[in-house]
PDB file of N, CA, C and O in Angstrom:
ATOM      1  N   ASP A   1       0.806  -1.016  -0.194  1.00 71.00           N
ATOM      2  CA  ASP A   1       0.046  -0.043   0.057  1.00 71.00           C
ATOM      3  C   ASP A   1       0.895   1.343  -0.338  1.00 71.00           C
ATOM      4  O   ASP A   1       0.556   2.448   0.605  1.00 71.00           O
ATOM      5  N   THR A   2       2.095   0.887  -0.817  1.00 80.00           N
ATOM      6  CA  THR A   2       3.063   2.347  -0.897  1.00 80.00           C
ATOM      7  C   THR A   2       2.346   3.651  -1.190  1.00 80.00           C
ATOM      8  O   THR A   2       2.360   4.381  -0.837  1.00 80.00           O
ATOM      9  N   PHE A   3       1.685   3.301  -2.572  1.00 85.00           N
ATOM     10  CA  PHE A   3       1.078   4.357  -3.142  1.00 85.00           C
ATOM     11  C   PHE A   3      -0.343   5.284  -2.545  1.00 85.00           C
ATOM     12  O   PHE A   3      -0.347   6.282  -2.262  1.00 85.00           O
ATOM     13  N   GLY A   4      -0.779   4.149  -1.683  1.00 85.00           N
ATOM     14  CA  GLY A   4      -1.969   4.567  -1.037  1.00 85.00           C
ATOM     15  C   GLY A   4      -1.905   6.035   0.421  1.00 85.00           C
ATOM     16  O   GLY A   4      -1.928   6.532   0.234  1.00 85.00           O
ATOM     17  N   LYS A   5      -0.311   4.923   0.864  1.00 85.00           N
ATOM     18  CA  LYS A   5       0.225   6.007   1.846  1.00 85.00           C
ATOM     19  C   LYS A   5       0.672   7.208   1.525  1.00 85.00           C
ATOM     20  O   LYS A   5       0.951   8.379   2.200  1.00 85.00           O
ATOM     21  N   PHE A   6       1.187   7.278   0.220  1.00 84.00           N
ATOM     22  CA  PHE A   6       2.266   8.408  -0.579  1.00 84.00           C
ATOM     23  C   PHE A   6       0.828   9.421  -0.535  1.00 84.00           C
ATOM     24  O   PHE A   6       0.733  10.763  -0.223  1.00 84.00           O
ATOM     25  N   VAL A   7      -0.043   8.859  -1.365  1.00 85.00           N
ATOM     26  CA  VAL A   7      -1.508   9.952  -1.394  1.00 85.00           C
ATOM     27  C   VAL A   7      -1.903  10.552  -0.132  1.00 85.00           C
ATOM     28  O   VAL A   7      -2.325  11.492  -0.291  1.00 85.00           O
ATOM     29  N   ARG A   8      -2.097   9.481   0.988  1.00 85.00           N
ATOM     30  CA  ARG A   8      -2.599  10.070   2.124  1.00 85.00           C
ATOM     31  C   ARG A   8      -1.934  11.268   2.325  1.00 85.00           C
ATOM     32  O   ARG A   8      -2.073  12.111   3.279  1.00 85.00           O
ATOM     33  N   GLU A   9      -0.369  11.092   2.428  1.00 85.00           N
ATOM     34  CA  GLU A   9       0.192  11.585   3.047  1.00 85.00           C
ATOM     35  C   GLU A   9       0.787  12.888   2.343  1.00 85.00           C
ATOM     36  O   GLU A   9       1.181  14.089   2.983  1.00 85.00           O
ATOM     37  N   ASN A  10       0.353  13.305   0.830  1.00 80.00           N
ATOM     38  CA  ASN A  10       0.836  13.960   0.063  1.00 80.00           C
ATOM     39  C   ASN A  10      -0.562  14.370  -0.454  1.00 80.00           C
ATOM     40  O   ASN A  10       0.034  15.203  -1.640  1.00 80.00           O
ATOM     41  N   VAL A  11      -1.639  14.499  -0.252  1.00 72.00           N
ATOM     42  CA  VAL A  11      -2.664  14.958  -0.987  1.00 72.00           C
ATOM     43  C   VAL A  11      -3.089  16.154  -1.279  1.00 72.00           C
ATOM     44  O   VAL A  11      -3.270  16.541  -2.505  1.00 72.00           O
ATOM     45  N   GLY A  12      -2.424  17.071  -0.568  1.00 69.00           N
ATOM     46  CA  GLY A  12      -2.569  18.518  -0.915  1.00 69.00           C
ATOM     47  C   GLY A  12      -1.259  18.832  -1.707  1.00 69.00           C
ATOM     48  O   GLY A  12      -1.443  20.289  -2.126  1.00 69.00           O
ATOM     49  N   LYS A  13      -0.592  18.176  -1.961  1.00 82.00           N
ATOM     50  CA  LYS A  13       0.541  18.783  -3.136  1.00 82.00           C
ATOM     51  C   LYS A  13       0.281  17.909  -3.987  1.00 82.00           C
ATOM     52  O   LYS A  13       1.018  18.051  -5.138  1.00 82.00           O
ATOM     53  N   ILE A  14      -0.602  17.144  -4.545  1.00 84.00           N
ATOM     54  CA  ILE A  14      -0.741  16.121  -5.787  1.00 84.00           C
ATOM     55  C   ILE A  14      -1.667  17.341  -6.589  1.00 84.00           C
ATOM     56  O   ILE A  14      -2.636  18.026  -6.307  1.00 84.00           O
ATOM     57  N   ASN A  15      -1.530  17.667  -7.620  1.00 86.00           N
ATOM     58  CA  ASN A  15      -1.762  18.693  -8.612  1.00 86.00           C
ATOM     59  C   ASN A  15      -2.693  18.482  -9.578  1.00 86.00           C
ATOM     60  O   ASN A  15      -3.063  19.017 -10.536  1.00 86.00           O
ATOM     61  N   SER A  16      -3.005  16.852 -10.010  1.00 88.00           N
ATOM     62  CA  SER A  16      -3.623  16.858 -11.055  1.00 88.00           C
ATOM     63  C   SER A  16      -4.950  16.351 -10.185  1.00 88.00           C
ATOM     64  O   SER A  16      -5.277  15.271  -9.367  1.00 88.00           O
ATOM     65  N   VAL A  17      -5.918  17.316 -10.765  1.00 90.00           N
ATOM     66  CA  VAL A  17      -7.346  16.999 -10.365  1.00 90.00           C
ATOM     67  C   VAL A  17      -8.189  15.476 -10.730  1.00 90.00           C
ATOM     68  O   VAL A  17      -8.216  15.002 -10.344  1.00 90.00           O
ATOM     69  N   GLY A  18      -7.477  15.372 -12.337  1.00 93.00           N
ATOM     70  CA  GLY A  18      -7.660  13.861 -12.571  1.00 93.00           C
ATOM     71  C   GLY A  18      -7.318  12.874 -12.099  1.00 93.00           C
ATOM     72  O   GLY A  18      -8.224  11.710 -11.579  1.00 93.00           O
ATOM     73  N   LEU A  19      -6.231  12.580 -11.343  1.00 92.00           N
ATOM     74  CA  LEU A  19      -5.291  11.647 -10.483  1.00 92.00           C
ATOM     75  C   LEU A  19      -6.296  11.831  -9.231  1.00 92.00           C
ATOM     76  O   LEU A  19      -6.835  10.536  -8.911  1.00 92.00           O
ATOM     77  N   LEU A  20      -6.692  12.749  -8.643  1.00 90.00           N
ATOM     78  CA  LEU A  20      -7.530  12.591  -7.234  1.00 90.00           C
ATOM     79  C   LEU A  20      -8.798  12.238  -7.454  1.00 90.00           C
ATOM     80  O   LEU A  20      -9.188  11.322  -6.648  1.00 90.00           O
ATOM     81  N   LYS A  21      -9.515  12.459  -8.817  1.00 93.00           N
ATOM     82  CA  LYS A  21     -10.495  12.042  -8.905  1.00 93.00           C
ATOM     83  C   LYS A  21     -10.296  10.443  -9.634  1.00 93.00           C
ATOM     84  O   LYS A  21     -11.383  10.038  -8.788  1.00 93.00           O
ATOM     85  N   GLU A  22      -9.806  10.091 -10.033  1.00 94.00           N
ATOM     86  CA  GLU A  22      -9.313   8.563 -10.054  1.00 94.00           C
ATOM     87  C   GLU A  22      -9.194   7.760  -9.121  1.00 94.00           C
ATOM     88  O   GLU A  22      -9.783   6.836  -8.819  1.00 94.00           O
ATOM     89  N   CYS A  23      -8.615   8.424  -7.970  1.00 92.00           N
ATOM     90  CA  CYS A  23      -8.259   7.765  -6.681  1.00 92.00           C
ATOM     91  C   CYS A  23      -9.405   7.749  -5.841  1.00 92.00           C
ATOM     92  O   CYS A  23      -9.496   6.604  -5.145  1.00 92.00           O
ATOM     93  N   ILE A  24     -10.096   8.531  -6.026  1.00 93.00           N
ATOM     94  CA  ILE A  24     -11.617   8.381  -5.329  1.00 93.00           C
ATOM     95  C   ILE A  24     -12.548   7.253  -5.595  1.00 93.00           C
ATOM     96  O   ILE A  24     -13.001   6.490  -4.873  1.00 93.00           O
ATOM     97  N   THR A  25     -12.206   6.996  -7.107  1.00 94.00           N
ATOM     98  CA  THR A  25     -13.111   6.009  -7.576  1.00 94.00           C
ATOM     99  C   THR A  25     -12.289   4.362  -7.792  1.00 94.00           C
ATOM    100  O   THR A  25     -12.854   3.531  -8.269  1.00 94.00           O
ATOM    101  N   TYR A  26     -11.187   4.630  -7.346  1.00 94.00           N
ATOM    102  CA  TYR A  26     -10.480   3.417  -7.581  1.00 94.00           C
ATOM    103  C   TYR A  26     -10.517   2.490  -5.951  1.00 94.00           C
ATOM    104  O   TYR A  26     -10.118   3.176  -4.856  1.00 94.00           O
ATOM    105  N   VAL A  27     -11.373   1.446  -5.922  1.00 93.00           N
ATOM    106  CA  VAL A  27     -12.036   0.862  -4.930  1.00 93.00           C
ATOM    107  C   VAL A  27     -11.744  -1.177  -4.945  1.00 93.00           C
ATOM    108  O   VAL A  27     -11.359  -1.313  -6.263  1.00 93.00           O
ATOM    109  N   TYR A  28     -11.655  -1.325  -3.829  1.00 91.00           N
ATOM    110  CA  TYR A  28     -11.720  -2.871  -4.001  1.00 91.00           C
ATOM    111  C   TYR A  28     -13.517  -3.718  -4.503  1.00 91.00           C
ATOM    112  O   TYR A  28     -14.499  -2.986  -3.817  1.00 91.00           O
ATOM    113  N   ASP A  29     -13.406  -4.332  -5.587  1.00 88.00           N
ATOM    114  CA  ASP A  29     -14.510  -4.824  -5.482  1.00 88.00           C
ATOM    115  C   ASP A  29     -14.920  -6.013  -4.904  1.00 88.00           C
ATOM    116  O   ASP A  29     -14.634  -6.485  -4.003  1.00 88.00           O
ATOM    117  N   ASP A  30     -16.224  -6.979  -5.084  1.00 91.00           N
ATOM    118  CA  ASP A  30     -16.524  -8.080  -4.684  1.00 91.00           C
ATOM    119  C   ASP A  30     -15.563  -8.957  -4.362  1.00 91.00           C
ATOM    120  O   ASP A  30     -15.731  -9.937  -3.311  1.00 91.00           O
ATOM    121  N   ARG A  31     -14.587  -9.160  -5.134  1.00 92.00           N
ATOM    122  CA  ARG A  31     -13.820 -10.101  -5.139  1.00 92.00           C
ATOM    123  C   ARG A  31     -12.480  -9.633  -4.391  1.00 92.00           C
ATOM    124  O   ARG A  31     -10.934 -10.576  -4.563  1.00 92.00           O
ATOM    125  N   GLY A  32     -12.370  -8.984  -3.932  1.00 92.00           N
ATOM    126  CA  GLY A  32     -10.916  -8.154  -3.260  1.00 92.00           C
ATOM    127  C   GLY A  32     -10.165  -7.504  -4.163  1.00 92.00           C
ATOM    128  O   GLY A  32      -8.881  -7.284  -3.470  1.00 92.00           O
ATOM    129  N   ARG A  33     -10.273  -7.554  -5.418  1.00 92.00           N
ATOM    130  CA  ARG A  33      -9.376  -6.846  -6.543  1.00 92.00           C
ATOM    131  C   ARG A  33      -9.417  -5.295  -6.555  1.00 92.00           C
ATOM    132  O   ARG A  33     -10.658  -4.852  -6.264  1.00 92.00           O
ATOM    133  N   ALA A  34      -8.226  -4.726  -6.158  1.00 91.00           N
ATOM    134  CA  ALA A  34      -8.587  -3.080  -6.788  1.00 91.00           C
ATOM    135  C   ALA A  34      -8.453  -2.700  -7.837  1.00 91.00           C
ATOM    136  O   ALA A  34      -8.033  -3.361  -8.844  1.00 91.00           O
ATOM    137  N   ASN A  35      -9.771  -1.991  -8.290  1.00 93.00           N
ATOM    138  CA  ASN A  35     -10.049  -1.637  -9.761  1.00 93.00           C
ATOM    139  C   ASN A  35     -10.708  -0.325  -9.662  1.00 93.00           C
ATOM    140  O   ASN A  35     -11.370   0.398  -8.470  1.00 93.00           O
ATOM    141  N   ALA A  36     -10.652   0.171 -10.682  1.00 94.00           N
ATOM    142  CA  ALA A  36     -11.749   1.630 -11.153  1.00 94.00           C
ATOM    143  C   ALA A  36     -13.105   0.838 -10.656  1.00 94.00           C
ATOM    144  O   ALA A  36     -13.534   0.275 -11.423  1.00 94.00           O
ATOM    145  N   GLN A  37     -14.247   1.807 -10.041  1.00 94.00           N
ATOM    146  CA  GLN A  37     -15.620   1.720 -10.360  1.00 94.00           C
ATOM    147  C   GLN A  37     -15.891   1.412 -11.782  1.00 94.00           C
ATOM    148  O   GLN A  37     -15.243   2.035 -12.527  1.00 94.00           O
ATOM    149  N   GLN A  38     -17.145   1.127 -11.641  1.00 92.00           N
ATOM    150  CA  GLN A  38     -17.530   0.573 -13.203  1.00 92.00           C
ATOM    151  C   GLN A  38     -18.022   1.767 -13.917  1.00 92.00           C
ATOM    152  O   GLN A  38     -18.600   3.143 -13.276  1.00 92.00           O
ATOM    153  N   GLY A  39     -17.384   2.516 -15.089  1.00 95.00           N
ATOM    154  CA  GLY A  39     -17.547   3.652 -15.694  1.00 95.00           C
ATOM    155  C   GLY A  39     -16.455   4.519 -15.587  1.00 95.00           C
ATOM    156  O   GLY A  39     -16.584   5.859 -15.871  1.00 95.00           O
ATOM    157  N   CYS A  40     -15.459   4.047 -14.496  1.00 96.00           N
ATOM    158  CA  CYS A  40     -14.610   5.217 -14.412  1.00 96.00           C
ATOM    159  C   CYS A  40     -12.909   4.373 -14.843  1.00 96.00           C
ATOM    160  O   CYS A  40     -13.259   3.493 -15.368  1.00 96.00           O
ATOM    161  N   HIS A  41     -12.056   5.324 -14.698  1.00 96.00           N
ATOM    162  CA  HIS A  41     -10.817   5.071 -15.195  1.00 96.00           C
ATOM    163  C   HIS A  41     -10.108   4.975 -14.094  1.00 96.00           C
ATOM    164  O   HIS A  41     -10.061   5.651 -12.974  1.00 96.00           O
ATOM    165  N   ASP A  42      -8.428   4.130 -14.148  1.00 94.00           N
ATOM    166  CA  ASP A  42      -7.632   3.751 -13.485  1.00 94.00           C
ATOM    167  C   ASP A  42      -6.172   4.161 -13.616  1.00 94.00           C
ATOM    168  O   ASP A  42      -5.067   3.727 -13.134  1.00 94.00           O
ATOM    169  N   ASP A  43      -6.271   4.625 -15.318  1.00 95.00           N
ATOM    170  CA  ASP A  43      -5.014   4.751 -15.999  1.00 95.00           C
ATOM    171  C   ASP A  43      -4.240   5.657 -14.855  1.00 95.00           C
ATOM    172  O   ASP A  43      -2.923   5.465 -14.738  1.00 95.00           O
ATOM    173  N   ARG A  44      -4.498   6.844 -14.808  1.00 94.00           N
ATOM    174  CA  ARG A  44      -3.497   7.713 -13.960  1.00 94.00           C
ATOM    175  C   ARG A  44      -3.054   7.017 -12.409  1.00 94.00           C
ATOM    176  O   ARG A  44      -2.061   7.610 -12.134  1.00 94.00           O
ATOM    177  N   VAL A  45      -3.866   6.207 -11.846  1.00 94.00           N
ATOM    178  CA  VAL A  45      -3.500   5.917 -10.548  1.00 94.00           C
ATOM    179  C   VAL A  45      -2.449   4.715 -10.728  1.00 94.00           C
ATOM    180  O   VAL A  45      -1.480   5.002 -10.194  1.00 94.00           O
ATOM    181  N   ILE A  46      -2.681   4.087 -11.880  1.00 94.00           N
ATOM    182  CA  ILE A  46      -1.678   3.097 -11.908  1.00 94.00           C
ATOM    183  C   ILE A  46      -0.300   3.542 -12.643  1.00 94.00           C
ATOM    184  O   ILE A  46       0.395   3.236 -11.615  1.00 94.00           O
ATOM    185  N   ALA A  47      -0.354   4.623 -13.129  1.00 93.00           N
ATOM    186  CA  ALA A  47       1.347   5.545 -13.700  1.00 93.00           C
ATOM    187  C   ALA A  47       1.367   5.880 -12.716  1.00 93.00           C
ATOM    188  O   ALA A  47       2.595   5.848 -12.346  1.00 93.00           O
ATOM    189  N   ALA A  48       0.855   6.432 -11.739  1.00 91.00           N
ATOM    190  CA  ALA A  48       1.646   7.059 -10.703  1.00 91.00           C
ATOM    191  C   ALA A  48       1.805   6.401  -9.556  1.00 91.00           C
ATOM    192  O   ALA A  48       3.010   6.477  -8.882  1.00 91.00           O
ATOM    193  N   ALA A  49       1.339   4.894  -9.425  1.00 90.00           N
ATOM    194  CA  ALA A  49       1.861   3.970  -8.073  1.00 90.00           C
ATOM    195  C   ALA A  49       2.709   3.381  -8.945  1.00 90.00           C
ATOM    196  O   ALA A  49       3.784   3.421  -7.886  1.00 90.00           O
ATOM    197  N   LEU A  50       3.301   3.249  -9.947  1.00 90.00           N
ATOM    198  CA  LEU A  50       4.361   2.702 -10.809  1.00 90.00           C
ATOM    199  C   LEU A  50       5.669   4.039 -10.632  1.00 90.00           C
ATOM    200  O   LEU A  50       6.419   3.679 -10.311  1.00 90.00           O
ATOM    201  N   ALA A  51       4.794   4.854 -10.678  1.00 87.00           N
ATOM    202  CA  ALA A  51       6.325   6.306 -10.297  1.00 87.00           C
ATOM    203  C   ALA A  51       6.636   6.216  -9.473  1.00 87.00           C
ATOM    204  O   ALA A  51       7.938   6.350  -8.871  1.00 87.00           O
ATOM    205  N   VAL A  52       6.064   6.145  -8.107  1.00 85.00           N
ATOM    206  CA  VAL A  52       5.957   5.825  -6.631  1.00 85.00           C
ATOM    207  C   VAL A  52       6.670   5.063  -6.431  1.00 85.00           C
ATOM    208  O   VAL A  52       7.862   4.670  -5.639  1.00 85.00           O
ATOM    209  N   HIS A  53       6.544   3.585  -6.855  1.00 84.00           N
ATOM    210  CA  HIS A  53       7.194   2.383  -6.985  1.00 84.00           C
ATOM    211  C   HIS A  53       8.933   2.654  -7.214  1.00 84.00           C
ATOM    212  O   HIS A  53       9.650   2.235  -6.385  1.00 84.00           O
ATOM    213  N   GLY A  54       8.856   3.242  -8.668  1.00 83.00           N
ATOM    214  CA  GLY A  54      10.127   3.196  -9.042  1.00 83.00           C
ATOM    215  C   GLY A  54      10.614   3.974  -8.257  1.00 83.00           C
ATOM    216  O   GLY A  54      12.158   3.807  -8.298  1.00 83.00           O
ATOM    217  N   CYS A  55      10.601   5.147  -7.803  1.00 78.00           N
ATOM    218  CA  CYS A  55      10.971   6.201  -6.888  1.00 78.00           C
ATOM    219  C   CYS A  55      11.953   5.732  -5.661  1.00 78.00           C
ATOM    220  O   CYS A  55      12.572   5.927  -5.175  1.00 78.00           O
ATOM    221  N   ARG A  56      10.789   4.903  -5.108  1.00 77.00           N
ATOM    222  CA  ARG A  56      11.267   3.966  -3.843  1.00 77.00           C
ATOM    223  C   ARG A  56      12.193   3.083  -3.974  1.00 77.00           C
ATOM    224  O   ARG A  56      13.116   3.080  -3.313  1.00 77.00           O
ATOM    225  N   ILE A  57      12.015   2.126  -5.287  1.00 75.00           N
ATOM    226  CA  ILE A  57      12.992   1.106  -5.109  1.00 75.00           C
ATOM    227  C   ILE A  57      14.368   1.636  -5.808  1.00 75.00           C
ATOM    228  O   ILE A  57      15.277   0.828  -5.801  1.00 75.00           O
ATOM    229  N   ARG A  58      14.505   2.465  -6.058  1.00 70.00           N
ATOM    230  CA  ARG A  58      15.775   3.584  -6.907  1.00 70.00           C
ATOM    231  C   ARG A  58      16.660   4.035  -5.518  1.00 70.00           C
ATOM    232  O   ARG A  58      17.965   4.263  -5.862  1.00 70.00           O
ATOM    233  N   GLN A  59      15.615   4.397  -4.487  1.00 60.00           N
ATOM    234  CA  GLN A  59      16.425   5.214  -3.756  1.00 60.00           C
ATOM    235  C   GLN A  59      17.445   4.237  -2.997  1.00 60.00           C
ATOM    236  O   GLN A  59      17.274   3.273  -2.716  1.00 60.00           O
ATOM    237  N   PRO A  60      18.654   5.131  -2.239  1.00 61.00           N
ATOM    238  CA  PRO A  60      19.838   4.283  -1.857  1.00 61.00           C
ATOM    239  C   PRO A  60      18.969   3.526  -0.528  1.00 61.00           C
ATOM    240  O   PRO A  60      19.308   2.418  -0.129  1.00 61.00           O
ATOM    241  N   ASN A  61      18.164   4.315   0.109  1.00 60.00           N
ATOM    242  CA  ASN A  61      17.457   3.708   1.421  1.00 60.00           C
ATOM    243  C   ASN A  61      16.225   3.882   0.827  1.00 60.00           C
ATOM    244  O   ASN A  61      15.373   4.982   1.106  1.00 60.00           O
ATOM    245  N   ALA A  62      15.591   2.510   0.910  1.00 54.00           N
ATOM    246  CA  ALA A  62      14.097   2.748   0.196  1.00 54.00           C
ATOM    247  C   ALA A  62      12.940   2.962   1.572  1.00 54.00           C
ATOM    248  O   ALA A  62      11.838   3.276   1.246  1.00 54.00           O
ATOM    249  N   ASN A  63      13.405   3.217   2.468  1.00 58.00           N
ATOM    250  CA  ASN A  63      12.902   3.646   3.988  1.00 58.00           C
ATOM    251  C   ASN A  63      12.350   4.940   3.879  1.00 58.00           C
ATOM    252  O   ASN A  63      11.655   5.258   4.631  1.00 58.00           O
ATOM    253  N   GLU A  64      13.184   5.666   2.957  1.00 58.00           N
ATOM    254  CA  GLU A  64      13.143   7.370   3.265  1.00 58.00           C
ATOM    255  C   GLU A  64      11.520   7.536   2.636  1.00 58.00           C
ATOM    256  O   GLU A  64      11.140   6.832   1.557  1.00 58.00           O
ATOM    257  N   ASN A  65      11.576   8.761   3.087  1.00 60.00           N
ATOM    258  CA  ASN A  65       9.958   8.944   2.468  1.00 60.00           C
ATOM    259  C   ASN A  65      10.203   9.691   1.112  1.00 60.00           C
ATOM    260  O   ASN A  65      11.246  10.392   0.953  1.00 60.00           O
ATOM    261  N   ILE A  66       9.391   9.544   0.026  1.00 59.00           N
ATOM    262  CA  ILE A  66       9.503  10.058  -1.626  1.00 59.00           C
ATOM    263  C   ILE A  66       8.671  11.430  -1.179  1.00 59.00           C
ATOM    264  O   ILE A  66       7.656  11.578  -0.532  1.00 59.00           O
ATOM    265  N   ASN A  67       9.930  12.400  -1.853  1.00 60.00           N
ATOM    266  CA  ASN A  67       9.208  13.770  -1.576  1.00 60.00           C
ATOM    267  C   ASN A  67       9.693  14.521  -3.129  1.00 60.00           C
ATOM    268  O   ASN A  67      10.266  13.950  -3.992  1.00 60.00           O
ATOM    269  N   GLU A  68       9.286  15.742  -2.987  1.00 59.00           N
ATOM    270  CA  GLU A  68       9.419  16.363  -3.988  1.00 59.00           C
ATOM    271  C   GLU A  68      11.100  16.748  -4.667  1.00 59.00           C
ATOM    272  O   GLU A  68      11.404  16.470  -6.141  1.00 59.00           O
ATOM    273  N   ASN A  69      11.775  17.058  -3.753  1.00 58.00           N
ATOM    274  CA  ASN A  69      13.272  16.605  -3.781  1.00 58.00           C
ATOM    275  C   ASN A  69      13.711  15.541  -4.500  1.00 58.00           C
ATOM    276  O   ASN A  69      14.657  15.587  -5.307  1.00 58.00           O
ATOM    277  N   ASN A  70      13.183  14.270  -3.645  1.00 57.00           N
ATOM    278  CA  ASN A  70      13.613  12.921  -4.434  1.00 57.00           C
ATOM    279  C   ASN A  70      13.331  13.089  -6.232  1.00 57.00           C
ATOM    280  O   ASN A  70      13.938  12.567  -6.783  1.00 57.00           O
ATOM    281  N   LEU A  71      12.090  13.157  -6.306  1.00 55.00           N
ATOM    282  CA  LEU A  71      11.466  13.569  -7.805  1.00 55.00           C
ATOM    283  C   LEU A  71      12.180  14.175  -8.836  1.00 55.00           C
ATOM    284  O   LEU A  71      12.733  13.955  -9.620  1.00 55.00           O
ATOM    285  N   ILE A  72      12.441  15.308  -8.082  1.00 51.00           N
ATOM    286  CA  ILE A  72      13.303  16.321  -8.878  1.00 51.00           C
ATOM    287  C   ILE A  72      14.703  15.799  -9.059  1.00 51.00           C
ATOM    288  O   ILE A  72      15.667  15.794 -10.125  1.00 51.00           O
ATOM    289  N   THR A  73      15.474  15.217  -7.932  1.00 53.00           N
ATOM    290  CA  THR A  73      16.777  14.535  -8.161  1.00 53.00           C
ATOM    291  C   THR A  73      16.726  13.383  -9.136  1.00 53.00           C
ATOM    292  O   THR A  73      18.144  13.340  -9.557  1.00 53.00           O
ATOM    293  N   LEU A  74      16.112  12.517  -8.866  1.00 49.00           N
ATOM    294  CA  LEU A  74      16.171  11.401  -9.371  1.00 49.00           C
ATOM    295  C   LEU A  74      15.487  11.429 -10.807  1.00 49.00           C
ATOM    296  O   LEU A  74      16.097  10.626 -11.787  1.00 49.00           O
ATOM    297  N   TYR A  75      14.671  12.203 -11.263  1.00 49.00           N
ATOM    298  CA  TYR A  75      13.996  12.128 -12.586  1.00 49.00           C
ATOM    299  C   TYR A  75      13.949  13.463 -13.264  1.00 49.00           C
ATOM    300  O   TYR A  75      13.469  13.562 -14.405  1.00 49.00           O
ATOM    301  N   GLY A  76      13.987  14.255 -12.572  1.00 49.00           N
ATOM    302  CA  GLY A  76      13.904  15.992 -12.835  1.00 49.00           C
ATOM    303  C   GLY A  76      12.559  16.004 -13.216  1.00 49.00           C
ATOM    304  O   GLY A  76      11.822  17.090 -14.037  1.00 49.00           O
ATOM    305  N   VAL A  77      11.369  15.635 -11.958  1.00 51.00           N
ATOM    306  CA  VAL A  77       9.907  15.613 -12.026  1.00 51.00           C
ATOM    307  C   VAL A  77       9.803  16.862 -11.268  1.00 51.00           C
ATOM    308  O   VAL A  77      10.073  16.786 -10.101  1.00 51.00           O
ATOM    309  N   ASN A  78       9.043  18.115 -11.701  1.00 52.00           N
ATOM    310  CA  ASN A  78       8.301  18.770 -10.737  1.00 52.00           C
ATOM    311  C   ASN A  78       7.096  18.734 -10.407  1.00 52.00           C
ATOM    312  O   ASN A  78       6.142  18.586 -11.524  1.00 52.00           O
ATOM    313  N   SER A  79       6.467  18.747  -9.287  1.00 53.00           N
ATOM    314  CA  SER A  79       5.331  18.185  -8.883  1.00 53.00           C
ATOM    315  C   SER A  79       4.519  19.625  -9.559  1.00 53.00           C
ATOM    316  O   SER A  79       2.856  19.462  -9.627  1.00 53.00           O
ATOM    317  N   VAL A  80       4.633  20.586  -9.799  1.00 53.00           N
ATOM    318  CA  VAL A  80       3.849  21.830 -10.548  1.00 53.00           C
ATOM    319  C   VAL A  80       3.725  21.534 -11.868  1.00 53.00           C
ATOM    320  O   VAL A  80       2.555  21.125 -12.204  1.00 53.00           O
ATOM    321  N   THR A  81       4.462  21.130 -12.806  1.00 51.00           N
ATOM    322  CA  THR A  81       4.685  20.703 -13.933  1.00 51.00           C
ATOM    323  C   THR A  81       4.202  19.544 -14.439  1.00 51.00           C
ATOM    324  O   THR A  81       3.670  19.053 -15.703  1.00 51.00           O
ATOM    325  N   GLY A  82       4.625  18.354 -13.369  1.00 51.00           N
ATOM    326  CA  GLY A  82       4.219  17.237 -14.272  1.00 51.00           C
ATOM    327  C   GLY A  82       5.536  16.550 -14.632  1.00 51.00           C
ATOM    328  O   GLY A  82       5.767  15.168 -15.115  1.00 51.00           O
ATOM    329  N   TYR A  83       6.644  17.414 -15.305  1.00 48.00           N
ATOM    330  CA  TYR A  83       7.996  16.999 -16.099  1.00 48.00           C
ATOM    331  C   TYR A  83       8.895  17.933 -15.903  1.00 48.00           C
ATOM    332  O   TYR A  83       8.798  18.499 -14.806  1.00 48.00           O
TER     333      TYR A  83
END
């Protein structure tokens, strides 16, 4: 639940309304699988989760928190522009 924790701790810093909307509709279904609710999308959730995971495993100390400085240092990603 690394991505879930990241979103909960940084919700005010996520500048994508689309991503936040998709996070709200990303739920566990009757079979216990995480998916977007029917009629909703989860592309941004999956992409963001993969990005957070990639930053976490690339850090020398994977237990460190992911923050804007880590993202800029590792990938040149700015939280305002997204690139």
